XYZ file of C-alpha atoms in Angstrom:
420
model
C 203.153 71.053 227.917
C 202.918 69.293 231.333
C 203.345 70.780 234.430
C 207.130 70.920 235.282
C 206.445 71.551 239.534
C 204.290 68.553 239.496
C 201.772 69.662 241.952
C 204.804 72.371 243.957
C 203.345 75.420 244.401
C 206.120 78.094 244.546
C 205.306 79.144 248.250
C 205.740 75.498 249.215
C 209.177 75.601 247.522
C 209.637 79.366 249.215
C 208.792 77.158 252.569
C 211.339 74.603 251.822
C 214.041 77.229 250.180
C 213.948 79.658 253.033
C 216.607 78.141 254.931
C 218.916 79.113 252.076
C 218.776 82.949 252.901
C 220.479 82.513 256.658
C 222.851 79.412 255.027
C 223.989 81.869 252.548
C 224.028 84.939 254.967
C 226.232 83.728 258.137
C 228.799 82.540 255.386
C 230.107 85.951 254.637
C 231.044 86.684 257.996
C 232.405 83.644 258.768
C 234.867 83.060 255.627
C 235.193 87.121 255.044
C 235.349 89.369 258.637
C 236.160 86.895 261.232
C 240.001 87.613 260.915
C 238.996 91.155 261.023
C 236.792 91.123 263.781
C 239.223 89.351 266.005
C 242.430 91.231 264.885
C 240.139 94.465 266.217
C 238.802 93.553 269.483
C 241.433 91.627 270.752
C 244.981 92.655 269.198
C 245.534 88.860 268.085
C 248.417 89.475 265.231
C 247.377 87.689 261.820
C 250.091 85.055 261.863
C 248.309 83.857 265.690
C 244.695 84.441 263.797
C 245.960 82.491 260.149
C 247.685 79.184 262.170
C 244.171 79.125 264.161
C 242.094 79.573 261.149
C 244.136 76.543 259.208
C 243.583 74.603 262.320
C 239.762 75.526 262.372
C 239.087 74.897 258.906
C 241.121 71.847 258.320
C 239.011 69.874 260.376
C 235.760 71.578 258.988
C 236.635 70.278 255.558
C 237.637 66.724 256.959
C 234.364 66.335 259.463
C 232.157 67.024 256.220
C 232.189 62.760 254.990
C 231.794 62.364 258.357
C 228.895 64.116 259.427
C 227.337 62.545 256.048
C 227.740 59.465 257.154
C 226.009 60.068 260.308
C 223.210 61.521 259.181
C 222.853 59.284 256.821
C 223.326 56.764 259.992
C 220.601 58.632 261.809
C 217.971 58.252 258.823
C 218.343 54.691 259.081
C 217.397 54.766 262.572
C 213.987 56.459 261.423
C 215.411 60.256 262.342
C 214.609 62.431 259.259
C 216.793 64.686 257.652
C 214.185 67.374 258.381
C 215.055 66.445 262.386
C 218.548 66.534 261.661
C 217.796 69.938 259.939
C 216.196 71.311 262.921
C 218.630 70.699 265.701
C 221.611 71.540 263.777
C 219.610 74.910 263.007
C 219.446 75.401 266.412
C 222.622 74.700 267.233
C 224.350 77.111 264.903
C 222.192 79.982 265.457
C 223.307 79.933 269.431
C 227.535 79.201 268.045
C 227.342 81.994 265.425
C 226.236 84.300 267.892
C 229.124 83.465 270.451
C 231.738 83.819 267.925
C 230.577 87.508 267.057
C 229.740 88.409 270.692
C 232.463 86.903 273.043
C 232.773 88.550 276.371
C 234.180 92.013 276.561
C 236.991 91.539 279.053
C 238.940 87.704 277.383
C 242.621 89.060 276.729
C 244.816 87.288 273.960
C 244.891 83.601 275.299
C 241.556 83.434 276.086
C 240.564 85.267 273.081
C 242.314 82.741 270.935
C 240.629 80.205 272.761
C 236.888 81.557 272.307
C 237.945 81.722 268.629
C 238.914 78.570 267.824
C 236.200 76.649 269.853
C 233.265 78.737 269.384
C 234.277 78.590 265.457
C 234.702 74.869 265.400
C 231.595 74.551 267.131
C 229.870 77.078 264.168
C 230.926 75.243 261.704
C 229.993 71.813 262.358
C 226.088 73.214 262.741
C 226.839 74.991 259.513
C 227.931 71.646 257.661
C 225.586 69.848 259.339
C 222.443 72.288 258.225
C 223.759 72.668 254.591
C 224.124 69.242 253.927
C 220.833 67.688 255.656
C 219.534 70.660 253.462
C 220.843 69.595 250.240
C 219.948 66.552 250.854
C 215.868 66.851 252.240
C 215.372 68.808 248.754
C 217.050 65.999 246.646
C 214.913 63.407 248.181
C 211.704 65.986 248.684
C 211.702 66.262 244.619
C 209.973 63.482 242.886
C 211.824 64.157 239.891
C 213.866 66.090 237.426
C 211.996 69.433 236.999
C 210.837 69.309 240.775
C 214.234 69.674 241.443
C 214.943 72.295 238.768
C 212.418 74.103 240.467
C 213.620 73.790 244.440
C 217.493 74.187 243.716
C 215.878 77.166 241.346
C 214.171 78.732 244.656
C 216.532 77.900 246.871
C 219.702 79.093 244.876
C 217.866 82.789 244.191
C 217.029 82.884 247.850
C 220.528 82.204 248.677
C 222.031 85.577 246.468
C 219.081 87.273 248.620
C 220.482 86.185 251.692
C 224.469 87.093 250.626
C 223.127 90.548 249.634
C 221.962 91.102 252.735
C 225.157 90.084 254.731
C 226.660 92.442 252.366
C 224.566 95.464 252.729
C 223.815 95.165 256.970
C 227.541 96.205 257.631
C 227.785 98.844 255.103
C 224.494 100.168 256.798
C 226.167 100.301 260.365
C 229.944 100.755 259.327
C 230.182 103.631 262.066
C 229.884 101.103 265.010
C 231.169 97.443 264.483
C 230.070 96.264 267.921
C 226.515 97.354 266.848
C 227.079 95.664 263.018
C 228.025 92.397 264.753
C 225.454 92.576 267.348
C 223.144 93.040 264.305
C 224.281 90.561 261.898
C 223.752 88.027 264.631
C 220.321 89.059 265.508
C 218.882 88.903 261.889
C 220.245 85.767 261.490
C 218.613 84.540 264.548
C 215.733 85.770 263.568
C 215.946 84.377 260.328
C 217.015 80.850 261.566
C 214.022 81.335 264.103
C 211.121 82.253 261.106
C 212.029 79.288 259.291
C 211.860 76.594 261.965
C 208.654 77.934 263.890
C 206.522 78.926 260.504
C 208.442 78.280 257.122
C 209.143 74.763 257.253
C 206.575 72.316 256.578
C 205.411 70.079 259.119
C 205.228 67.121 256.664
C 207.731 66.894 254.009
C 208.293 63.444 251.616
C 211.914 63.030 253.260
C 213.225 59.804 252.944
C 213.926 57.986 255.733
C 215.869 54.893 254.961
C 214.379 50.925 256.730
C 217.488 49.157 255.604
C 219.907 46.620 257.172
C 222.730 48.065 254.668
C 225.511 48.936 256.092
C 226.509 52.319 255.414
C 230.433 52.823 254.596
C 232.263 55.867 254.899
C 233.690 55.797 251.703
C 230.570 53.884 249.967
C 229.601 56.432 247.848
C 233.030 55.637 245.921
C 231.282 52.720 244.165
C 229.028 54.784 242.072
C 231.580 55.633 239.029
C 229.044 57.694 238.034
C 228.973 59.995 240.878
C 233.400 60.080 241.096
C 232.996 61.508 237.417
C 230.728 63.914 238.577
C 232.720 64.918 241.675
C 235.544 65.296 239.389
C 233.927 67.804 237.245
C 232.585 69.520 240.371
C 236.213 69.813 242.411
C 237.598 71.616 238.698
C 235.039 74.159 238.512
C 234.872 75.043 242.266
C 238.519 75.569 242.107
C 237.667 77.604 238.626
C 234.920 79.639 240.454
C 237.402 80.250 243.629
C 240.124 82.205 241.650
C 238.405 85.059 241.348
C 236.966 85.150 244.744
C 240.057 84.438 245.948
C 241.634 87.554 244.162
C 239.242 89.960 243.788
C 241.045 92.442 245.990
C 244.013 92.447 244.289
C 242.670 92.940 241.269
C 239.845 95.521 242.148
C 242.786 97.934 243.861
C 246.163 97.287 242.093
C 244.767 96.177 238.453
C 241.510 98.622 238.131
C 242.609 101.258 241.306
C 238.921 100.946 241.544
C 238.973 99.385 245.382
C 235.812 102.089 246.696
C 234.392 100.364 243.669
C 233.952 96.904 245.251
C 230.863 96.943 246.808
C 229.290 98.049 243.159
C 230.653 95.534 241.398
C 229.382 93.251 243.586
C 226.149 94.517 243.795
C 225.625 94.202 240.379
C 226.992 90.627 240.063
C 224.794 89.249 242.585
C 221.531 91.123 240.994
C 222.427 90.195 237.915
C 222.308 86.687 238.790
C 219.209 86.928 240.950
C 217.880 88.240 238.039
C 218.472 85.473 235.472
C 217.540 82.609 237.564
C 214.243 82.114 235.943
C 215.884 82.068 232.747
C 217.933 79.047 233.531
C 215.336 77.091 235.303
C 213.572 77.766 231.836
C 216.384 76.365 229.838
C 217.308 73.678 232.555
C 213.611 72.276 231.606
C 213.656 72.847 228.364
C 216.963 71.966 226.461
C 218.313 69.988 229.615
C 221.013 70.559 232.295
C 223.970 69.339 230.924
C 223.243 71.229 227.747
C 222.127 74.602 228.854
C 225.102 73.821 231.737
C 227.843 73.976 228.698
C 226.409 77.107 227.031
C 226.302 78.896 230.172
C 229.996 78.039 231.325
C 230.918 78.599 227.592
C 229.022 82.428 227.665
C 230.770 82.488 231.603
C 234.618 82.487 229.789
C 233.480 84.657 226.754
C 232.562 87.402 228.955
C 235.056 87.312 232.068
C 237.987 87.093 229.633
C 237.367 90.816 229.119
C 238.760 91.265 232.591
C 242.162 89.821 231.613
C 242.564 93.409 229.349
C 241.102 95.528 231.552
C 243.167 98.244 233.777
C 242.705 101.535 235.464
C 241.789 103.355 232.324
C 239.126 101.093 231.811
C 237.628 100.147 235.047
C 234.202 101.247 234.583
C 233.880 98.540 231.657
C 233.948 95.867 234.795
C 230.646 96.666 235.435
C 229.830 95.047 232.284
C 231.881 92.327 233.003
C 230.107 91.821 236.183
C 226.745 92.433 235.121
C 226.964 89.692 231.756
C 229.202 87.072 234.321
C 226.881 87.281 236.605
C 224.125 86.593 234.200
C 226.079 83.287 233.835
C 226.330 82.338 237.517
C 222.891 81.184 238.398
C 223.411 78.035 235.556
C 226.279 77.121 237.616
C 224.462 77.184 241.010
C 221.546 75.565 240.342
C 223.051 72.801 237.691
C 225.661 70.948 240.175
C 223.092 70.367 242.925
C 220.104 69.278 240.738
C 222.525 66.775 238.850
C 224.160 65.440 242.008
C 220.369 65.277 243.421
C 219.643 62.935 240.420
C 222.640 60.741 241.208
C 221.727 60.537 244.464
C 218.657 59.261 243.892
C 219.865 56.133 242.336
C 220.709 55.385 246.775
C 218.904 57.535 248.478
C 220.178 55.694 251.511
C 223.317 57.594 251.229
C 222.458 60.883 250.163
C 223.763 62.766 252.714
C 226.972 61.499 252.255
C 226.683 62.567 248.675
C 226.253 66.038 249.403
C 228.727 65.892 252.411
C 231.409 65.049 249.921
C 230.256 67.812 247.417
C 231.144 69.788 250.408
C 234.280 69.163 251.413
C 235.482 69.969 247.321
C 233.951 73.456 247.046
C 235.921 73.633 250.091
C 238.930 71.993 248.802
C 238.752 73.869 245.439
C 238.827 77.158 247.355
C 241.427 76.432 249.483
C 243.493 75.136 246.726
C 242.698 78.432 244.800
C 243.235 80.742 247.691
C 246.305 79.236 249.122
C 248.087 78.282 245.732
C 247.617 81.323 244.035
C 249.099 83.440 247.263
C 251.915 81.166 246.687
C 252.374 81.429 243.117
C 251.804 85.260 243.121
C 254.546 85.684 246.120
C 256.892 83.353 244.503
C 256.930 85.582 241.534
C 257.547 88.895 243.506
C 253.835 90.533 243.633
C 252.882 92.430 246.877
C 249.550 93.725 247.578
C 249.880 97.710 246.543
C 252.381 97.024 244.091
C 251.505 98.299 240.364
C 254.317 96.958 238.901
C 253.236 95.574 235.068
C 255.024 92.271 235.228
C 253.066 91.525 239.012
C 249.395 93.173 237.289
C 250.135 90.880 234.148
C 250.197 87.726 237.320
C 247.275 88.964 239.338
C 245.424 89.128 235.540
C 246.498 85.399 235.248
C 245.146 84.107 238.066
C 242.170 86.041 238.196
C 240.923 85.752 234.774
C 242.813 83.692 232.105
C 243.478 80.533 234.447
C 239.605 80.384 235.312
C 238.703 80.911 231.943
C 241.180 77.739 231.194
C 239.580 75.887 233.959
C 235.834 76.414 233.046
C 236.671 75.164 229.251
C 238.651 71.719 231.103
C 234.931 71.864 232.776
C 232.748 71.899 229.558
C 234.919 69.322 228.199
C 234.271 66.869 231.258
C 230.601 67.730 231.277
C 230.789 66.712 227.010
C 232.148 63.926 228.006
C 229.951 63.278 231.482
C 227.083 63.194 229.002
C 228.339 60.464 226.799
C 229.706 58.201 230.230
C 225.641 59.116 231.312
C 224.710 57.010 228.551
């Protein structure tokens, strides 16, 4: 049997998948405790911190094509991704600390006002470092299974790095200055490890000598890639119900709330755990295959939690431990299969992954916002236990994913065939 790295050694793909352990970290505090943090320190009421917030992230999900385009722009004019990578490292590790350390003394206008630009600032390093990251390991891989094997790295890496986000505030819950002060400081450590020892010096990143002109929209042309995209935007939206409603359902379905952190725990490990397993079956049956029978044994198991209610709450850890089993064929499928696409014009491969972007963050808001909608428009209120409203928060955050993730194994059946 040949060699599926191809000459990778797995500390050079450690090197090159490091990044993912900050990437993955400074999300959680950014999509899960800024509102918090905020609403604490400086007595901003939620409706103030929600407008600012749809302000704030409506432009970080339209600058994403953009900022693909201009990398992509900048690799023509013989600046590397891994440049790009560097600077916009850089950048985000000095924004992400301002946003969790803002001056002690700002009352409510200024307050607002550190928010909202400090955050708009954080997230335009953040797109521009994921995406210049995406793509440097889709163009680093030489093929197929290299690419198996970085997305593999870089994907179990990335659960490492979300544990840890998870675990650091737990440790110093007593004193949330000091958590945030923390938080900030490992990732700027983190940020500062990979860019002065982790990443390679030399690393086969394309950097495009064309006369093309690169379009915003340019990427449109490959019909292959829209299908794709397609099939992507479904299952992020499939993936985001349950994020999205995991709090209603862990207190008012299970009563199990002090439970969280558990279940969480052991859906993360679980897919840590399994990663190996996929990258196995990724190489050996193929992606789009072992893709299917993983989304297929993903809605076989988390069904379970459409039946499950406060008598029965400790099954969930099953639930989470089997779905979670599951998760890392999902992670490390889209971006290896996009990373093949891309390779057909690698001139444009930023803006590939740019795009990929903006739908995860589409399909979340679309599951986050719509099903707050839906659930309010049929009378549910956070802390009510009413059976009709439990029977709705079930819906949305079991059977309609379940519904969703079969829609996506019949697009990837028929992704295959439009392949060939």
């Amino acid at each position: 049997m040949p060699n599926t790295e191809d000459h990778l050694s797995w500390f050079q793909s450690f090197r090159i998948g490091f990044l993912a352990i900050p990437l993955s970290f400074v999300a959680i505090p950014l999509y899960l405790n800024i509102s918090d943090f905020y609403a604490r320190n400086f007595a901003l009421d939620l409706i103030t911190i929600g407008s600012l917030l749809v302000l704030v992230r409506a432009i970080d999900l339209l600058q994403d094509p953009l900022i693909g385009k201009f990398s992509d722009q900048l690799s023509k004019r013989n600046f590397s991704h891994q440049k790009i990578l560097r600077y916009a490292c850089i950048f985000l590790a000095i924004s992400f600390f301002a946003v969790f350390n803002p001056p002690h003394n700002l009352n409510s206008t200024q307050a607002s006002i550190w928010f909202v630009v400090t955050l708009i600032i954080t997230y335009t390093g953040f797109n521009f470092a994921v995406i210049n990251f995406e793509s440097l390991i889709a163009l680093t891989a030489k093929n197929n299974q290299q690419r198996i094997y970085l997305n593999s790295t870089k994907e179990f890496l990335g659960l490492i790095g979300m544990i840890l986000a998870f675990i650091l505030p737990t440790i110093f819950a007593e004193d949330e200055q000091k958590s945030y002060l923390v938080l900030s400081l490992v990732f700027v450590s983190l940020i500062a490890l990979f860019l002065t020892i982790l990443l390679p010096k030399k690393l086969d990143d394309f950097t495009a000598k064309t006369s093309e002109k690169i379009s915003l929209f340019s990427t449109f042309k490959d019909r292959n890639f829209v299908f794709f995209l397609t099939i992507l935007t479904v299952n992020s939206v499939a993936t985001s119900l349950p994020a999205a409603n995991l709090n209603f359902f862990t207190r008012d379905v299970l009563e199990a709330e002090n439970r969280l952190g558990w279940f969480l725990a052991i859906y993360f490990l679980s897919a840590c755990f399994f990663i190996p397993l996929w990258k196995f079956c990724f190489n050996r049956f193929g992606l789009v295959k072992s893709w299917i029978t993983a989304i297929l044994g993903s809605v076989l198991t988390f069904i379970f939690a459409y039946f499950l209610n406060s008598e029965t709450a400790n099954l969930f850890y099953f639930v989470c431990l089997l779905s979670g089993a599951f998760l890392g064929a999902d992670l490390i499928a889209a971006p290896t299969i996009l990373g093949n696409i891309s390779s057909q014009n690698p001139t444009t491969t930023s803006s590939y992954f740019a795009l990929w972007n903006m739908m995860n963050k589409f399909g979340l808001m679309i599951a986050a916002s719509g099903s707050l909608i839906i659930l309010g428009f049929l009378g549910y209120h956070p802390g009510n236990s009413a059976t009709a409203n439990l029977d709705n928060v079930r819906l949305f955050y079991a059977l309609l994913p379940c519904a969703l993730k079969l829609c996506v194994i019949w697009l990837l059946i028929k992704f295959r065939n439009y392949e060939n």
